[in-house]
Amino acid sequence: MPESKMDPKSVRGFVGNKLSFSDISASEALKSAAQMDGEDIVAIVNASGLKGRGGAGFPTAKKWEYARGQEGHPKYIIGNADEGEPGTFKDRLILTDFPELVFAGMAIAGRAVGAEFGILYLRAEYGWLRAHLETAIERCRDEGMLGKVIGGAKDFSFDISIRMGSGAYICGEETALLESLEGRRGDARNRIPFPVQAGYLGKPTVVNNVETLAWVPCILLKGPSWFASRGTRKAPGAWLFSVSGDCKRPGVYEYPFGTSLRQILADVGAEDAKAVQVGGASGTCVPPAEFDRTLTPGDLATGGSIIVFGPGQDMFAVAENFQHFFADESCGQCIPCRVGNQRLLEAIARMRKVGLDREAERNVRQLAQTMSVASKCGLGQMSPRAFLSILNTFAGDLPAKHA
Amino acid sequence: MDAQQQWRTEVEQLVRVHGRSRTALMPILQDINRAHSYIPEGAMLAVSSALSVPRTEVYGVASFYAYFSVKPRGRYVIRVCRTISCAKQGEYHPAIATLITELGIGFGETTPDGLFTLEQTNCCGMCDQGPSMVVNEDVHVRLSEASVRALLTEYRQRAGAELKH
Ligand code: SF4
Ligand code: FES
């Protein structure tokens, strides 16, 4: 049982603008899902163009359709609440303010693919949210939003349990998360089979991010075209951004895809930023000359993290901090990632002391290249990105080379 | 009862709550870790035989996750966020310097009274309200030198009150 009795509202934080979630009723959404069959639900989500909000951006309806077509039973829906990317905390806000939308999203996903069991995998760092979420699940059961007969439909049953992580960034990766649920180290699995074919305990499993799930009730109630009409054609919908760092109003903001970085910086009070890290430690560091770029897959893809760096920041100290993170969090399974991240960390520390020469630069770039092509999962493939983008733009922050 | 028998009894109680399958491994280790601040070897052996999971695998899991420990720790494990929004330029906020001085220990160490273990953690999702730290399961944000001192006093008092009972 959870130890923490902390009130989540006490650390809720600042919400910069009105969130679409705030006028959606989870129980209404479940009632309308109860009127549909799985195929209808998949069709609606497909029409909305909803893509996964965990970072990978896979079309949600496609995932559900694959799972729906699988023979294996039982099937599982997993809510991925292992939000670990540095600078990301939007799921925390969703879980604090709108947990029933997440649970309804899971139940609706369950109806869509034919699953009756859901597991919310909550990161250890959010252990203080567990009691709050257990209470919300109880409330949903009492109100007929979870359990045997949901929304009055006898063939709509779904229930959710919570499982905790124990502090491993890699478990946000869906196959590592499954390993952890099965009582193993969080080592990423080979894909093929995909989790939708053989996931939790070898059964068809859908793993969706918390934000992705919370959008589902909204799409059902307001219609797919409401959702699709916001954002861009390739990237429909709005997105929650977690903004932190050197800005006047850090917090959670909702924007449609296609919003420019410049607009966000104005809203959060950071017009003088020296750089903005989009997508957390595995993202890109953007210099002021590129602030007109937009947040959208294809330009600046992101799992929602925006970290602002003010005029005084030494960007290689930032790079070293990010690199330390990866060296710490590599699951250790494959060499390019396990050793590469450690070497890259050493190289950055050295650069900060003695500056950069051509040969050192060639070596780190080669190392980064090897890591991104030869690592098994996203962690090792993406980890050199922040460093490379800082190297490309902010080499001036390094000391002059001592000859 | 010898020590190992005690572990067997404790683990059997947990098996009653979480089940005897492999999927119960994490929840069981989490409960042990919470109750004792770490996962002692005897507990790992008992879990291994109760769930029929090889010892090496139990150890592998117990040593993989950052929130587990296979070495004794203090009653309160303090995890300070070392990631970028909380630790600007890789430097800690003065509040953390105060914390370290007040505790009189370094990272990875436990105070002689067994109350506090100090650790670093990666981003705990409080970046908008840093500097932040997680103590056991509670999170504390917007740390200042004063709030850090007040929190330590609070935890000391809480431990004192619990010990009296
Ligand atoms: S890339 Fe890194 S985190 Fe991913 S499997 Fe390899 S060692 Fe593990
Ligand atoms: S950077 Fe400290 S909580 Fe995210």
XYZ file of C-alpha atoms and ligand atoms in Angstrom:
580
model
C 0.000 0.000 0.000
C 1.161 3.511 -0.704
C 3.043 5.237 2.018
C 2.554 8.798 0.893
C -0.435 10.789 2.078
C 0.647 13.860 0.195
C -2.000 15.976 -1.458
C -1.105 16.162 -5.169
C -2.713 19.587 -5.427
C 0.022 20.962 -3.184
C 2.548 20.562 -5.992
C 0.158 20.918 -8.896
C 2.050 23.799 -10.440
C 1.073 26.482 -12.911
C -1.155 25.867 -15.915
C -0.573 28.522 -18.540
C -3.793 28.383 -20.548
C -7.121 26.619 -20.599
C -6.763 22.919 -21.266
C -9.250 21.145 -23.532
C -9.480 18.378 -20.936
C -11.149 20.701 -18.463
C -14.614 20.544 -19.998
C -14.766 16.858 -20.863
C -16.842 14.389 -18.881
C -15.301 10.946 -18.663
C -18.612 9.317 -17.860
C -20.324 10.906 -20.885
C -17.504 9.598 -23.061
C -17.917 6.103 -21.651
C -21.671 6.224 -22.257
C -21.103 7.121 -25.842
C -18.442 4.404 -26.209
C -20.955 1.928 -24.796
C -23.210 2.691 -27.792
C -20.483 1.788 -30.253
C -18.636 -1.356 -31.148
C -14.874 -1.682 -31.300
C -14.758 -1.046 -35.019
C -16.635 2.269 -34.700
C -14.266 3.419 -31.988
C -11.179 2.599 -34.011
C -12.723 4.415 -37.002
C -13.346 7.573 -34.983
C -9.882 7.623 -33.466
C -8.478 6.992 -36.921
C -10.433 9.914 -38.373
C -9.066 12.184 -35.654
C -5.481 11.402 -36.641
C -4.419 11.004 -32.980
C -0.790 10.017 -32.631
C 1.029 8.699 -29.570
C 2.165 11.433 -27.195
C 5.009 9.562 -25.572
C 7.530 10.688 -28.156
C 7.438 8.076 -30.914
C 4.281 9.481 -32.517
C 2.794 6.230 -33.791
C -0.835 6.501 -35.008
C -3.020 5.345 -32.126
C -5.807 3.882 -34.244
C -3.344 1.736 -36.165
C -1.986 0.272 -32.945
C -5.492 -0.478 -31.737
C -6.489 -2.020 -35.054
C -3.513 -4.413 -34.973
C -4.363 -5.402 -31.421
C -8.003 -5.792 -32.342
C -7.090 -8.212 -35.106
C -5.070 -10.471 -32.798
C -6.413 -13.831 -31.713
C -4.678 -14.140 -28.351
C -6.608 -13.733 -25.094
C -6.766 -12.051 -22.699
C -5.585 -8.748 -24.139
C -4.172 -5.903 -22.091
C -4.232 -2.119 -22.174
C -1.301 -0.475 -20.457
C -1.273 3.161 -19.469
C 2.326 4.299 -19.620
C 2.752 6.716 -16.713
C 6.498 6.343 -16.630
C 7.223 9.858 -17.771
C 10.964 10.187 -17.338
C 12.294 12.496 -20.031
C 14.109 15.373 -18.331
C 11.907 18.443 -18.425
C 8.627 16.541 -18.885
C 5.860 16.719 -16.312
C 2.609 17.046 -18.264
C 1.488 13.525 -17.363
C 1.873 14.474 -13.712
C -0.632 17.292 -14.218
C -3.035 15.064 -16.169
C -2.873 12.422 -13.434
C -3.471 15.060 -10.767
C -6.332 16.907 -12.453
C -7.905 14.462 -14.923
C -7.204 10.875 -13.840
C -10.701 9.743 -14.849
C -10.049 10.821 -18.456
C -6.992 8.550 -18.506
C -8.967 5.635 -17.062
C -11.845 6.257 -19.478
C -9.316 6.336 -22.322
C -8.008 2.957 -21.196
C -11.524 1.487 -20.961
C -12.404 2.816 -24.413
C -9.172 1.361 -25.799
C -10.191 -1.888 -24.126
C -13.553 -1.851 -25.871
C -11.862 -1.055 -29.159
C -9.446 -3.986 -29.059
C -11.382 -6.453 -26.912
C -9.422 -6.138 -23.674
C -10.891 -6.213 -20.192
C -7.780 -5.574 -18.140
C -5.798 -2.427 -17.789
C -2.618 -1.658 -15.912
C -1.383 1.815 -15.147
C 2.407 1.665 -14.841
C 3.300 4.579 -12.576
C 6.891 5.712 -12.233
C 8.412 5.439 -8.746
C 9.054 9.186 -8.696
C 5.269 9.677 -8.805
C 4.660 7.330 -5.870
C 2.998 10.230 -4.031
C 0.273 10.191 -6.715
C -0.648 6.593 -6.120
C -3.148 7.056 -3.291
C -4.854 9.820 -5.278
C -5.119 7.511 -8.307
C -6.383 4.553 -6.270
C -9.126 6.785 -4.905
C -10.002 7.923 -8.410
C -10.224 4.298 -9.589
C -12.547 3.483 -6.661
C -14.724 6.452 -7.558
C -14.900 5.321 -11.178
C -15.974 1.850 -10.040
C -18.660 3.312 -7.782
C -20.006 5.402 -10.624
C -20.089 2.547 -13.110
C -17.205 3.914 -15.166
C -15.083 0.864 -14.468
C -16.183 -2.660 -13.673
C -18.612 -5.128 -15.187
C -21.258 -3.036 -16.913
C -19.831 0.211 -18.144
C -22.124 2.919 -19.473
C -25.036 0.509 -19.178
C -23.610 -1.951 -21.740
C -23.471 -5.555 -20.579
C -20.705 -6.375 -23.007
C -18.508 -3.498 -21.829
C -16.405 -4.500 -18.874
C -13.014 -3.171 -17.924
C -10.976 -2.762 -14.764
C -7.656 -1.194 -13.916
C -4.906 -1.872 -11.430
C -1.862 0.213 -10.672
C 1.673 -1.096 -10.809
C 4.724 0.843 -9.763
C 8.063 1.299 -11.397
C 11.178 1.433 -9.264
C 13.238 4.168 -10.822
C 14.478 3.381 -14.321
C 14.120 5.812 -17.222
C 14.355 2.962 -19.698
C 11.046 1.519 -18.426
C 9.251 4.323 -20.260
C 10.237 2.403 -23.396
C 7.288 0.079 -23.904
C 9.089 -3.237 -24.166
C 11.294 -2.475 -21.143
C 8.118 -1.527 -19.289
C 6.664 -4.945 -20.109
C 9.794 -6.692 -18.861
C 9.488 -4.762 -15.624
C 5.820 -5.718 -15.241
C 6.774 -9.343 -15.714
C 9.279 -9.129 -12.865
C 12.488 -8.603 -14.783
C 15.153 -5.984 -15.234
C 13.915 -3.259 -17.546
C 15.800 -4.436 -20.615
C 14.364 -3.373 -23.953
C 13.135 -6.302 -26.040
C 13.686 -6.945 -29.700
C 10.695 -5.821 -31.720
C 9.028 -8.494 -33.687
C 6.987 -9.608 -32.198
C 5.510 -6.185 -31.430
C 3.694 -5.776 -28.110
C 0.347 -5.680 -29.937
C 1.112 -9.214 -31.098
C 2.834 -10.575 -28.000
C 3.234 -8.133 -25.142
C 2.444 -8.566 -21.461
C 2.777 -12.274 -20.619
C 2.957 -12.967 -24.334
C -0.570 -11.641 -24.935
C -1.679 -8.863 -27.297
C -0.985 -5.632 -25.479
C -1.548 -1.983 -26.244
C 0.772 0.444 -24.478
C -0.396 4.051 -24.655
C 0.965 7.177 -23.048
C -1.140 8.954 -20.408
C -1.753 12.013 -22.586
C -2.712 9.913 -25.603
C -5.310 8.127 -23.478
C -6.696 11.358 -22.049
C -7.387 12.696 -25.559
C -9.560 9.699 -26.425
C -12.660 10.745 -24.418
C -12.311 14.264 -25.869
C -12.287 12.887 -29.405
C -15.316 10.724 -28.745
C -17.346 13.596 -27.307
C -16.275 16.499 -29.478
C -15.812 14.474 -32.615
C -12.770 13.589 -34.686
C -13.060 16.707 -36.821
C -12.876 18.960 -33.761
C -9.584 17.303 -32.967
C -8.304 17.121 -36.523
C -9.136 20.755 -37.244
C -6.553 21.870 -34.716
C -2.880 21.505 -35.485
C -1.553 20.722 -38.923
C -2.729 18.261 -41.539
C 0.150 15.893 -40.867
C -0.048 16.394 -37.119
C -3.595 16.993 -35.960
C -4.643 18.010 -32.508
C -3.245 19.890 -29.588
C -0.430 18.894 -27.356
C 0.560 19.504 -23.753
C 3.969 21.049 -23.229
C 5.971 21.042 -20.034
C 7.987 24.247 -19.871
C 10.806 24.698 -17.374
C 14.162 26.386 -17.025
C 14.945 30.091 -17.303
C 11.519 31.571 -17.877
C 9.086 33.660 -15.865
C 6.112 31.298 -16.032
C 7.192 27.648 -16.046
C 4.329 25.183 -16.189
C 2.047 23.187 -18.466
C 0.686 24.770 -21.656
C -1.625 23.452 -24.354
C -0.844 24.316 -27.976
C -1.935 22.974 -31.323
C 0.806 21.389 -33.375
C 2.538 23.874 -35.592
C 2.929 26.519 -32.883
C 6.228 28.370 -33.164
C 8.853 28.318 -30.511
C 8.875 32.119 -30.558
C 5.228 32.274 -29.562
C 5.759 29.855 -26.690
C 8.753 31.827 -25.431
C 6.650 34.988 -25.414
C 3.902 33.249 -23.446
C 6.228 31.822 -20.824
C 8.276 35.004 -20.466
C 11.593 34.019 -21.991
C 12.151 36.253 -25.012
C 15.818 36.612 -24.169
C 16.538 32.870 -24.230
C 19.967 31.814 -25.409
C 18.733 28.362 -26.390
C 15.742 26.088 -26.033
C 15.971 22.360 -25.580
C 13.009 20.729 -27.288
C 12.285 17.094 -26.474
C 14.339 16.775 -23.320
C 17.710 15.093 -23.066
C 17.042 13.103 -26.235
C 15.863 16.179 -28.116
C 17.346 19.076 -30.014
C 18.888 22.282 -28.737
C 17.584 25.226 -30.762
C 19.468 28.563 -31.025
C 17.675 31.949 -31.319
C 18.175 32.121 -35.110
C 15.771 29.178 -35.349
C 13.068 30.263 -32.922
C 10.573 30.519 -35.771
C 10.671 26.763 -36.146
C 7.479 24.998 -35.166
C 6.722 22.205 -32.796
C 5.483 19.427 -34.959
C 6.678 16.005 -36.005
C 8.852 16.583 -39.047
C 10.246 19.822 -37.656
C 10.790 19.811 -33.909
C 9.397 16.528 -32.676
C 8.898 16.282 -28.954
C 7.409 14.259 -26.173
C 6.394 17.588 -24.637
C 9.520 18.848 -22.923
C 10.694 22.428 -23.404
C 13.645 23.624 -21.348
C 14.662 27.254 -21.643
C 18.259 28.352 -21.189
C 18.821 31.996 -20.344
C 21.659 34.259 -21.493
C 24.053 33.230 -18.716
C 24.076 29.494 -19.364
C 27.159 27.563 -20.398
C 25.685 25.189 -22.967
C 28.416 22.603 -22.543
C 27.606 22.363 -18.851
C 24.093 21.594 -20.072
C 25.425 18.992 -22.489
C 27.450 17.395 -19.716
C 24.401 17.234 -17.446
C 22.331 15.554 -20.173
C 25.133 13.172 -20.958
C 25.468 12.235 -17.310
C 21.793 11.369 -17.406
C 22.251 8.897 -20.265
C 25.368 7.336 -18.801
C 23.305 6.779 -15.654
C 20.177 5.472 -17.317
C 21.538 3.177 -20.024
C 20.184 -0.286 -19.253
C 23.617 -1.664 -20.073
C 22.436 -4.331 -22.458
C 24.332 -3.196 -25.548
C 27.850 -1.884 -25.862
C 27.387 1.159 -28.128
C 25.057 2.615 -25.527
C 26.610 1.343 -22.309
C 30.189 2.253 -23.170
C 29.431 4.987 -25.699
C 27.486 7.143 -23.285
C 30.253 6.861 -20.724
C 32.920 7.793 -23.280
C 30.861 10.676 -24.568
C 30.495 11.962 -21.011
C 34.254 11.820 -20.533
C 34.806 13.549 -23.850
C 32.467 16.417 -22.943
C 34.117 16.846 -19.537
C 37.499 16.987 -21.238
C 36.314 19.466 -23.839
C 35.070 21.746 -21.110
C 38.547 21.758 -19.622
C 40.825 22.004 -22.620
C 38.620 23.057 -25.527
C 38.085 21.244 -28.788
C 40.553 20.291 -31.475
C 39.779 18.895 -34.903
C 40.775 15.367 -34.033
C 38.753 15.254 -30.813
C 35.785 16.607 -32.709
C 36.114 13.967 -35.402
C 36.292 11.258 -32.748
C 33.209 12.332 -30.822
C 31.212 12.743 -33.999
C 32.201 9.262 -35.090
C 31.312 7.855 -31.683
C 27.943 9.591 -31.780
C 27.295 8.186 -35.228
C 28.131 4.654 -34.093
C 25.882 4.980 -31.078
C 22.917 6.177 -33.073
C 23.113 3.434 -35.688
C 24.235 0.516 -33.526
C 22.231 0.882 -30.294
C 19.351 -1.450 -29.716
C 16.714 0.994 -28.522
C 15.814 4.665 -28.638
C 17.864 5.569 -25.589
C 21.199 4.786 -27.196
C 20.057 5.901 -30.643
C 18.930 9.331 -29.488
C 21.311 10.078 -26.658
C 23.995 11.908 -28.686
C 21.422 14.296 -30.176
C 21.441 16.983 -27.506
C 25.215 17.036 -27.427
C 25.548 17.206 -31.213
C 23.100 20.067 -31.536
C 24.975 21.972 -28.828
C 28.309 21.214 -30.497
C 26.982 22.467 -33.823
C 25.737 25.770 -32.500
C 27.459 26.701 -29.275
C 31.075 25.675 -29.764
C 31.870 29.255 -28.705
C 31.034 28.289 -25.116
C 34.107 26.073 -24.985
C 37.401 27.431 -23.721
C 39.916 28.350 -26.404
C 42.134 25.380 -27.129
C 45.331 25.388 -25.138
C 47.907 24.541 -27.757
C 12.750 -18.276 14.868
C 16.019 -17.910 13.006
C 16.537 -14.950 10.712
C 15.871 -16.882 7.520
C 12.660 -18.296 8.922
C 11.571 -14.734 9.642
C 12.197 -13.721 6.058
C 10.220 -16.707 4.844
C 7.305 -15.679 7.018
C 7.440 -12.082 5.872
C 7.644 -13.068 2.213
C 4.750 -15.523 2.585
C 2.610 -12.653 3.855
C 3.517 -10.624 0.815
C 2.780 -13.571 -1.463
C -0.704 -13.634 0.014
C -1.189 -10.031 -1.102
C 0.536 -10.089 -4.474
C 0.328 -13.707 -5.575
C 2.924 -16.371 -6.255
C 3.604 -15.627 -9.908
C 6.635 -14.040 -11.468
C 4.634 -10.841 -12.031
C 4.476 -10.453 -8.251
C 8.240 -10.041 -8.047
C 8.359 -6.262 -8.410
C 5.506 -5.513 -5.971
C 7.006 -7.875 -3.397
C 10.472 -6.361 -3.688
C 8.902 -2.899 -3.517
C 7.185 -3.737 -0.239
C 10.366 -5.192 1.254
C 12.385 -2.214 0.088
C 9.841 0.167 1.615
C 9.632 -1.643 4.932
C 13.376 -2.056 5.454
C 14.778 0.761 3.278
C 16.651 -1.947 1.355
C 16.392 -5.543 0.213
C 18.503 -7.759 2.473
C 20.078 -10.919 1.150
C 17.896 -13.143 3.329
C 14.819 -11.514 1.845
C 16.081 -12.134 -1.688
C 16.643 -15.816 -0.879
C 13.158 -16.143 0.566
C 11.617 -14.406 -2.478
C 13.607 -16.633 -4.793
C 12.236 -19.831 -3.292
C 8.702 -18.516 -2.765
C 8.319 -17.449 -6.408
C 10.665 -20.062 -7.906
C 12.723 -17.354 -9.551
C 16.475 -18.040 -9.653
C 18.404 -16.113 -6.999
C 20.611 -14.444 -9.540
C 17.547 -13.046 -11.257
C 16.093 -11.730 -8.020
C 19.437 -10.087 -7.357
C 19.550 -8.823 -10.934
C 16.195 -7.099 -10.517
C 16.965 -5.790 -7.018
C 20.204 -4.232 -8.220
C 18.877 -2.863 -11.519
C 16.341 -0.315 -10.310
C 17.487 2.952 -8.772
C 14.818 2.898 -6.054
C 15.928 -0.497 -4.803
C 19.014 -0.990 -2.709
C 20.815 -4.174 -1.748
C 22.752 -2.322 0.936
C 21.316 -0.921 4.165
C 20.063 2.654 3.984
C 18.611 5.164 6.385
C 14.976 5.399 7.395
C 14.505 8.320 5.018
C 16.132 8.157 1.634
C 16.567 11.663 0.285
C 16.907 11.866 -3.475
C 18.014 15.195 -4.813
C 17.268 15.953 -8.461
C 20.491 16.483 -10.349
C 18.976 17.089 -13.780
C 19.174 20.355 -15.637
C 16.083 22.330 -14.645
C 16.840 21.750 -10.970
C 20.639 21.939 -11.113
C 21.513 24.891 -13.332
C 24.800 24.528 -15.201
C 25.266 21.306 -13.303
C 25.596 23.326 -10.089
C 23.294 22.704 -7.185
C 21.112 25.422 -5.728
C 22.335 26.780 -2.345
C 19.439 24.897 -0.708
C 21.129 21.625 -1.585
C 24.446 22.837 -0.205
C 22.577 23.555 3.037
C 21.071 20.075 2.961
C 24.490 18.503 2.560
C 26.002 20.581 5.373
C 23.093 19.937 7.715
C 23.289 16.201 7.136
C 27.073 16.142 7.317
C 27.316 13.340 4.746
C 28.021 12.982 1.049
C 25.964 11.352 -1.696
C 25.601 7.635 -1.192
C 26.138 7.948 2.548
C 23.923 7.456 5.589
C 23.914 9.608 8.720
C 25.411 7.860 11.785
C 21.999 7.863 13.504
C 20.627 5.819 10.614
C 17.938 8.370 9.814
C 18.943 9.733 6.429
C 20.595 8.422 3.311
C 21.488 11.012 0.691
C 21.250 10.117 -2.982
C 21.027 11.856 -6.316
C 18.223 11.171 -8.745
C 17.466 12.025 -12.317
C 14.551 14.288 -13.169
C 11.580 13.437 -10.977
C 9.026 15.395 -12.993
C 9.032 18.548 -10.865
C 11.143 20.644 -13.214
C 8.697 23.560 -13.157
C 9.131 23.852 -9.392
C 12.770 23.017 -8.796
C 14.962 22.568 -6.981
C 13.200 19.393 -5.941
C 13.835 16.217 -4.021
C 11.997 13.005 -3.228
C 12.094 11.684 0.337
C 10.924 8.073 0.431
C 7.667 8.567 -1.484
C 7.021 12.244 -0.862
C 8.195 14.993 -3.125
C 9.363 18.419 -1.980
C 9.677 21.366 -4.326
C 10.893 24.963 -4.494
C 13.527 24.089 -1.933
C 15.178 26.918 -0.084
C 17.766 26.923 2.638
C 15.039 27.500 5.226
C 12.639 24.884 3.873
C 15.372 22.261 3.780
C 16.166 22.872 7.455
C 12.490 22.765 8.384
C 11.988 19.502 6.506
C 14.892 17.801 8.256
C 13.504 18.847 11.630
C 10.110 17.520 10.630
C 11.492 14.138 9.595
C 13.553 13.887 12.777
C 10.462 14.554 14.854
C 8.405 12.094 12.858
C 11.030 9.392 13.386
C 11.157 10.203 17.105
C 7.384 9.891 17.401
C 7.325 6.610 15.466
C 10.066 5.144 17.632
C 8.136 5.909 20.811
C 5.210 3.821 19.586
S 20.399 1.308 -26.366
Fe 21.017 1.510 -24.204
S 19.106 1.481 -23.072
Fe 18.657 0.684 -25.138
S 18.934 -1.546 -24.982
Fe 20.946 -0.726 -25.561
S 21.994 -0.416 -23.584
Fe 19.833 -0.627 -23.134
S 14.940 18.540 -13.670
Fe 14.612 18.280 -11.548
S 12.639 17.446 -11.516
Fe 13.007 17.595 -13.660
